[in-house]
Amino acid sequence: KMEIEKLMTYQEVVDSLNKKKRKKHLLFGNGFSMAFDNSIFSYNALSKFIEDSGDPMVVKLFERLNTKNFELIMQQLDNFCEIADLFSNDKTLVPKIKAVTEQLKKSLIDAVKELHPEHVFKIPDEKSESCMKFLQEYLSRDGLVFSTNYDLLLYWVLMRNQVKNAIDGFGRDLETDLDSGEFIPSEELEYSELRWGKYKEEMTIFHLHGTLPIFDTGINIVKVEYDNAHYLLENVKERIDNKEYPIFVTAGNGEEKLNHIMHNKYLTHCYDQLCAIEGSLITFGFNFGKYDYHIINAVNKAAKMGKKVKDKLWSVYIGVYSDEDLEYINEIKDKFKCKVTPYNARTVNIWNN
């Protein structure tokens, strides 16, 4: 009999916290998407896809810049083009860089298409409703939901179901100047694209590592909208062509990830909120691997580093899938400044499988 079968089930964790009237939050990672469909989002699929694109120049770039931070590479290439244009007499240099930039953009868009097969956009209703119920256990009780995934599943589920209290902080700003003194009928008022900021205090959904539909335009953080797969990819493409890049923290160690997070106002806000949670945190499909120490640090900040105060994070319930997972969590338990309890992640049925 496997060791993990002796652990608490997911439902037992939820019931015991509800009985104590303890506030609970959810943190999920790649396992959330893998549970939906194993073949879609393998971890770091994006970087891997680009490395396998067979373009030696692109692969060299990732190695030389020593980063998998997509935005960073793109921005450096864009900057380099402008500088080379000014300082270099070599007329072939800029076209060369531009060609690599184009190849990289193409790789990104190909990867997005490749990693989001059509059927993601055709999630059967019972699956998306089942996922919504899973999320609502937190959202309807003042809990927060944190994701480290940058795929579209969560966005898609929230769009398909009007989930009460699911607030990602995006909304429209009124673009029309109302101070001109003229009367403007309401149907002629112009609103901006979905921008992040106005609703950030009410947020309940946080993408800790960014996500594909969220873009940094340099001034605003905006969210791409779409009604079907084609439209989304067109939108993503258009923005990338305008030198705007999706915000996502791809591979890198914990320190590199944190560095990326701290240079983006949206990501910083999400991370700060994780550092401030109270009650208990339940994790699913997130393995606290060696590149996730920035997340453990956030948990420890929320736990007020184990100090004796009332309003803090008291415990973390970590979902484990196998005896190896369990062994690993037991090994790193002492890195946490609050109580750590593994539970059997196989007892969670998010997608009504």
Coordinates of C-alpha atoms in Angstrom, one line a residue:
K1 CA 0.0 0.0 0.0
M2 CA 1.4 3.4 -0.9
E3 CA 2.3 5.8 1.9
I4 CA 0.3 8.6 0.3
E5 CA -2.9 6.6 0.7
K6 CA -2.6 7.0 4.5
L7 CA -2.6 10.8 4.1
M8 CA -5.6 13.1 4.5
T9 CA -7.8 13.4 1.5
Y10 CA -8.4 16.8 -0.1
Q11 CA -12.0 16.9 1.2
E12 CA -10.8 16.1 4.7
V13 CA -8.5 19.1 4.5
V14 CA -11.2 21.4 3.3
D15 CA -13.8 20.2 5.8
S16 CA -11.4 20.5 8.8
L17 CA -10.5 24.1 7.8
N18 CA -14.1 25.1 7.2
K19 CA -15.0 23.6 10.6
K20 CA -12.4 25.7 12.3
K21 CA -13.7 28.7 10.3
R22 CA -10.1 29.2 9.1
K23 CA -9.7 31.3 6.0
K24 CA -8.1 29.2 3.2
H25 CA -6.3 30.1 -0.1
L26 CA -5.3 28.0 -3.1
L27 CA -2.0 27.9 -4.9
F28 CA -1.8 25.7 -7.9
G29 CA 0.9 25.0 -10.5
N30 CA 1.5 22.9 -13.5
G31 CA -0.4 19.9 -12.0
F32 CA -3.6 21.8 -12.5
S33 CA -3.1 21.8 -16.3
M34 CA -1.7 18.3 -16.4
A35 CA -4.8 17.1 -14.6
F36 CA -6.9 18.5 -17.4
D37 CA -4.8 17.0 -20.1
N38 CA -1.4 15.4 -19.6
S39 CA -0.2 16.1 -23.1
I40 CA -0.8 19.9 -23.3
F41 CA 1.3 21.8 -21.0
S42 CA 4.4 20.1 -20.0
Y43 CA 6.6 22.1 -17.7
N44 CA 8.6 24.8 -19.4
A45 CA 7.2 23.6 -22.7
L46 CA 7.6 27.0 -24.1
S47 CA 11.4 27.3 -23.6
K48 CA 11.8 23.7 -24.7
F49 CA 9.7 24.3 -27.8
I50 CA 11.9 27.2 -28.7
E51 CA 15.1 25.4 -28.1
D52 CA 13.9 22.5 -30.3
S53 CA 12.8 25.0 -33.0
G54 CA 16.1 24.0 -34.7
D55 CA 17.1 27.6 -35.2
P56 CA 20.7 27.6 -33.9
M57 CA 20.8 31.3 -33.6
V58 CA 17.8 31.3 -31.3
V59 CA 19.2 28.6 -29.2
K60 CA 22.5 30.4 -29.0
L61 CA 20.8 33.5 -27.8
F62 CA 19.1 31.8 -24.9
E63 CA 22.4 30.3 -23.9
R64 CA 24.4 33.5 -24.3
L65 CA 21.9 35.8 -22.5
N66 CA 21.6 33.1 -19.9
T67 CA 17.9 33.6 -19.4
K68 CA 14.6 32.1 -20.5
N69 CA 12.9 35.4 -19.8
F70 CA 11.2 36.0 -23.1
E71 CA 10.4 39.7 -22.7
L72 CA 14.0 40.4 -21.7
I73 CA 15.5 38.7 -24.8
M74 CA 13.0 40.5 -27.1
Q75 CA 13.7 43.8 -25.5
Q76 CA 17.4 43.4 -25.6
L77 CA 17.2 42.5 -29.3
D78 CA 14.9 45.5 -30.0
N79 CA 17.4 47.8 -28.2
F80 CA 20.4 46.2 -29.9
C81 CA 18.8 46.9 -33.3
E82 CA 18.4 50.6 -32.5
I83 CA 22.0 50.9 -31.2
A84 CA 23.5 49.0 -34.0
D85 CA 21.6 51.2 -36.4
L86 CA 23.3 54.2 -34.9
F87 CA 26.8 53.0 -34.4
S88 CA 27.6 50.2 -36.8
N89 CA 28.7 50.7 -40.4
D90 CA 28.0 47.1 -41.1
K91 CA 24.8 47.2 -43.2
T92 CA 24.1 43.5 -42.7
L93 CA 24.0 43.6 -38.9
V94 CA 20.6 45.1 -38.3
P95 CA 18.8 42.9 -40.8
K96 CA 20.5 39.9 -39.2
I97 CA 19.2 40.8 -35.7
K98 CA 15.8 41.6 -37.1
A99 CA 15.7 38.2 -38.7
V100 CA 16.4 36.5 -35.4
T101 CA 13.8 38.7 -33.6
E102 CA 11.2 37.7 -36.2
Q103 CA 12.2 34.0 -35.8
L104 CA 11.9 34.3 -32.0
K105 CA 8.4 35.9 -32.3
K106 CA 7.4 33.2 -34.7
S107 CA 8.6 30.6 -32.3
L108 CA 6.6 32.1 -29.5
I109 CA 3.4 32.2 -31.6
D110 CA 4.0 28.7 -32.8
A111 CA 4.6 27.5 -29.3
V112 CA 1.4 29.1 -28.1
K113 CA -0.5 27.4 -30.9
E114 CA 1.2 24.1 -30.4
L115 CA 0.7 24.2 -26.6
H116 CA -2.9 25.1 -26.9
P117 CA -4.4 22.6 -29.2
E118 CA -7.9 23.4 -30.4
H119 CA -9.7 21.3 -27.8
V120 CA -8.5 23.6 -25.0
F121 CA -10.9 26.1 -26.4
K122 CA -13.6 23.4 -26.4
I123 CA -13.5 22.4 -22.8
P124 CA -16.7 20.4 -22.2
D125 CA -19.1 22.4 -20.0
E126 CA -19.1 19.7 -17.3
K127 CA -15.3 20.0 -17.0
S128 CA -15.3 23.8 -16.9
E129 CA -18.2 23.8 -14.4
S130 CA -16.5 21.3 -12.2
C131 CA -13.3 23.4 -12.2
M132 CA -15.4 26.4 -11.3
K133 CA -16.9 24.6 -8.3
F134 CA -13.4 23.7 -7.2
L135 CA -12.3 27.4 -7.3
Q136 CA -15.5 28.6 -5.7
E137 CA -14.7 26.7 -2.5
Y138 CA -12.1 29.5 -2.0
L139 CA -13.5 32.5 -3.8
S140 CA -16.9 32.3 -2.2
R141 CA -15.3 32.3 1.3
D142 CA -13.0 35.2 1.0
G143 CA -10.1 33.1 -0.2
L144 CA -7.6 34.0 -2.8
V145 CA -6.4 31.9 -5.8
F146 CA -2.8 32.0 -6.9
S147 CA -1.5 30.3 -10.1
T148 CA 2.0 29.9 -11.4
N149 CA 0.9 28.7 -14.8
Y150 CA 1.0 30.8 -17.9
D151 CA -1.4 28.8 -20.0
L152 CA -5.0 29.8 -20.7
L153 CA -7.0 27.3 -18.8
L154 CA -7.8 29.4 -15.8
Y155 CA -8.7 32.4 -18.0
W156 CA -10.9 30.2 -20.1
V157 CA -12.8 28.7 -17.2
L158 CA -13.4 32.1 -15.6
M159 CA -14.6 33.5 -18.9
R160 CA -17.0 30.6 -19.5
N161 CA -18.6 30.7 -16.1
Q162 CA -19.6 34.0 -14.5
V163 CA -17.7 33.2 -11.3
K164 CA -18.7 35.5 -8.5
N165 CA -15.8 37.1 -6.7
A166 CA -13.3 36.1 -9.4
I167 CA -11.5 39.4 -9.8
D168 CA -8.2 39.6 -11.7
G169 CA -7.8 43.3 -11.3
F170 CA -8.5 44.3 -15.0
G171 CA -11.1 46.8 -16.0
R172 CA -11.7 49.6 -18.5
D173 CA -10.8 53.2 -18.1
L174 CA -13.1 55.9 -19.5
E175 CA -11.1 57.4 -22.4
T176 CA -13.6 60.2 -23.3
D177 CA -12.8 63.6 -21.9
L178 CA -15.8 64.5 -19.8
D179 CA -14.5 67.9 -18.8
S180 CA -15.2 69.5 -22.2
G181 CA -18.6 70.6 -21.0
E182 CA -20.4 68.9 -23.9
F183 CA -23.1 66.4 -23.3
I184 CA -22.0 62.9 -24.5
P185 CA -24.6 60.1 -24.8
S186 CA -23.6 57.0 -22.9
E187 CA -23.3 54.9 -26.1
E188 CA -20.7 57.2 -27.5
L189 CA -18.4 57.0 -24.4
E190 CA -15.1 55.4 -25.3
Y191 CA -13.5 52.9 -23.0
S192 CA -10.0 51.6 -23.1
E193 CA -8.9 48.0 -23.5
L194 CA -8.9 45.9 -20.3
R195 CA -6.2 47.6 -18.1
W196 CA -4.8 46.5 -14.8
G197 CA -4.9 48.8 -11.9
K198 CA -8.2 50.3 -11.0
Y199 CA -9.4 47.1 -9.3
K200 CA -6.2 45.8 -7.9
E201 CA -7.4 46.2 -4.3
E202 CA -10.3 43.8 -4.9
M203 CA -8.2 41.2 -6.7
T204 CA -8.8 37.5 -5.8
I205 CA -7.1 35.8 -8.8
F206 CA -3.3 36.2 -9.1
H207 CA -1.0 35.0 -11.8
L208 CA 2.3 34.9 -9.9
H209 CA 4.4 34.2 -13.0
G210 CA 2.2 36.1 -15.5
T211 CA 0.1 34.4 -18.2
L212 CA -0.3 34.5 -21.9
P213 CA -3.2 37.0 -22.2
I214 CA -1.6 39.6 -20.0
F215 CA 0.7 42.0 -21.8
D216 CA 3.0 44.8 -20.8
T217 CA 2.6 47.7 -23.2
G218 CA 5.3 49.7 -21.4
I219 CA 2.8 52.0 -19.8
N220 CA -0.1 49.8 -19.0
I221 CA -0.6 46.1 -18.2
V222 CA -3.4 45.0 -20.4
K223 CA -5.4 41.8 -20.9
V224 CA -6.2 40.4 -24.3
E225 CA -9.8 39.5 -24.9
Y226 CA -11.0 36.9 -27.4
D227 CA -14.1 34.9 -28.3
N228 CA -12.4 31.9 -30.0
A229 CA -9.0 30.4 -30.4
H230 CA -8.3 32.1 -33.7
Y231 CA -9.1 35.5 -32.4
L232 CA -6.9 35.1 -29.4
L233 CA -3.9 34.1 -31.4
E234 CA -4.5 36.9 -33.8
N235 CA -4.5 39.3 -30.9
V236 CA -1.4 37.9 -29.3
K237 CA 0.3 38.1 -32.7
E238 CA -0.7 41.7 -33.3
R239 CA 0.6 42.8 -29.9
I240 CA 3.9 41.0 -30.3
D241 CA 4.3 42.7 -33.7
N242 CA 3.8 46.0 -31.8
K243 CA 6.8 45.1 -29.6
E244 CA 4.5 44.2 -26.7
Y245 CA 5.2 40.9 -25.0
P246 CA 3.1 38.6 -22.8
I247 CA 4.2 38.7 -19.2
F248 CA 5.5 35.4 -18.1
V249 CA 8.2 34.3 -15.9
T250 CA 9.6 31.3 -17.6
A251 CA 12.5 29.1 -16.5
G252 CA 15.3 30.3 -14.3
N253 CA 16.2 29.8 -10.7
G254 CA 14.2 31.3 -7.8
E255 CA 16.4 34.3 -7.7
E256 CA 16.1 35.1 -11.4
K257 CA 12.3 34.6 -11.2
L258 CA 12.1 36.9 -8.2
N259 CA 14.2 39.5 -10.1
H260 CA 11.8 39.3 -13.0
I261 CA 8.8 39.6 -10.7
M262 CA 10.2 42.7 -8.9
H263 CA 10.6 44.5 -12.3
N264 CA 7.0 44.3 -13.2
K265 CA 4.3 46.2 -11.2
Y266 CA 1.6 43.5 -11.9
L267 CA 3.8 40.6 -10.8
T268 CA 5.1 42.5 -7.8
H269 CA 1.6 43.1 -6.6
C270 CA 0.7 39.4 -7.0
Y271 CA 3.7 38.3 -5.1
D272 CA 3.1 40.9 -2.3
Q273 CA -0.4 39.6 -1.9
L274 CA 0.9 36.0 -1.5
C275 CA 3.3 37.3 1.2
A276 CA 0.3 38.7 3.1
I277 CA -2.2 35.9 3.2
E278 CA -3.6 34.7 6.5
G279 CA -5.1 31.4 7.6
S280 CA -4.1 28.4 5.6
L281 CA -2.8 27.7 2.1
I282 CA -3.7 24.6 0.1
T283 CA -1.5 23.8 -2.8
F284 CA -2.2 21.5 -5.7
G285 CA 0.1 20.4 -8.6
F286 CA 2.9 22.6 -7.3
N287 CA 6.0 20.8 -6.2
F288 CA 8.1 23.5 -4.4
G289 CA 11.1 22.5 -6.6
K290 CA 14.5 23.9 -6.4
Y291 CA 13.5 26.9 -8.5
D292 CA 10.5 27.7 -6.3
Y293 CA 12.3 29.0 -3.2
H294 CA 10.9 32.5 -3.9
I295 CA 7.5 31.0 -3.3
I296 CA 8.6 29.3 0.0
N297 CA 10.0 32.7 1.0
A298 CA 6.6 34.3 0.3
V299 CA 4.9 31.7 2.5
N300 CA 7.4 32.4 5.3
K301 CA 6.7 36.1 5.1
A302 CA 3.0 35.4 5.4
A303 CA 3.7 33.1 8.3
K304 CA 5.4 36.1 9.9
M305 CA 8.5 34.0 10.2
G306 CA 6.9 31.9 12.9
K307 CA 6.3 34.8 15.3
K308 CA 3.5 34.5 17.8
V309 CA 0.9 36.8 16.3
K310 CA -2.7 36.1 15.5
D311 CA -3.1 37.4 11.9
K312 CA -0.8 35.2 9.9
L313 CA -0.5 32.1 7.8
W314 CA -0.7 29.2 10.1
S315 CA -0.3 26.2 7.9
V316 CA 0.3 24.9 4.4
Y317 CA -1.4 21.7 3.0
I318 CA 0.7 20.4 0.2
G319 CA -0.8 18.0 -2.4
V320 CA 1.4 15.0 -3.2
Y321 CA 0.9 12.5 -6.0
S322 CA 3.4 9.8 -5.1
D323 CA 5.5 8.4 -2.3
E324 CA 8.5 10.2 -3.9
D325 CA 6.7 13.5 -3.7
L326 CA 5.9 12.8 -0.1
E327 CA 9.5 12.0 0.7
Y328 CA 10.6 15.2 -1.0
I329 CA 8.1 17.4 0.9
N330 CA 9.2 15.7 4.2
E331 CA 12.8 16.5 3.3
I332 CA 12.2 20.2 2.7
K333 CA 9.6 20.7 5.5
D334 CA 12.0 22.5 7.7
K335 CA 12.4 25.3 5.1
F336 CA 8.8 26.4 6.0
K337 CA 8.2 28.6 9.0
C338 CA 4.7 27.3 9.5
K339 CA 3.0 23.9 9.9
V340 CA 3.3 21.7 6.7
T341 CA 0.8 18.9 6.2
P342 CA 1.0 16.7 3.0
Y343 CA -2.4 15.4 1.7
N344 CA -3.2 12.9 -1.1
A345 CA -3.5 15.0 -4.3
R346 CA -5.0 12.0 -6.1
T347 CA -8.2 12.6 -4.2
V348 CA -8.7 16.0 -5.9
N349 CA -11.0 15.9 -8.9
I350 CA -10.9 19.4 -10.5
W351 CA -11.9 18.4 -14.0
N352 CA -14.7 15.9 -13.3
N353 CA -12.5 13.1 -14.7

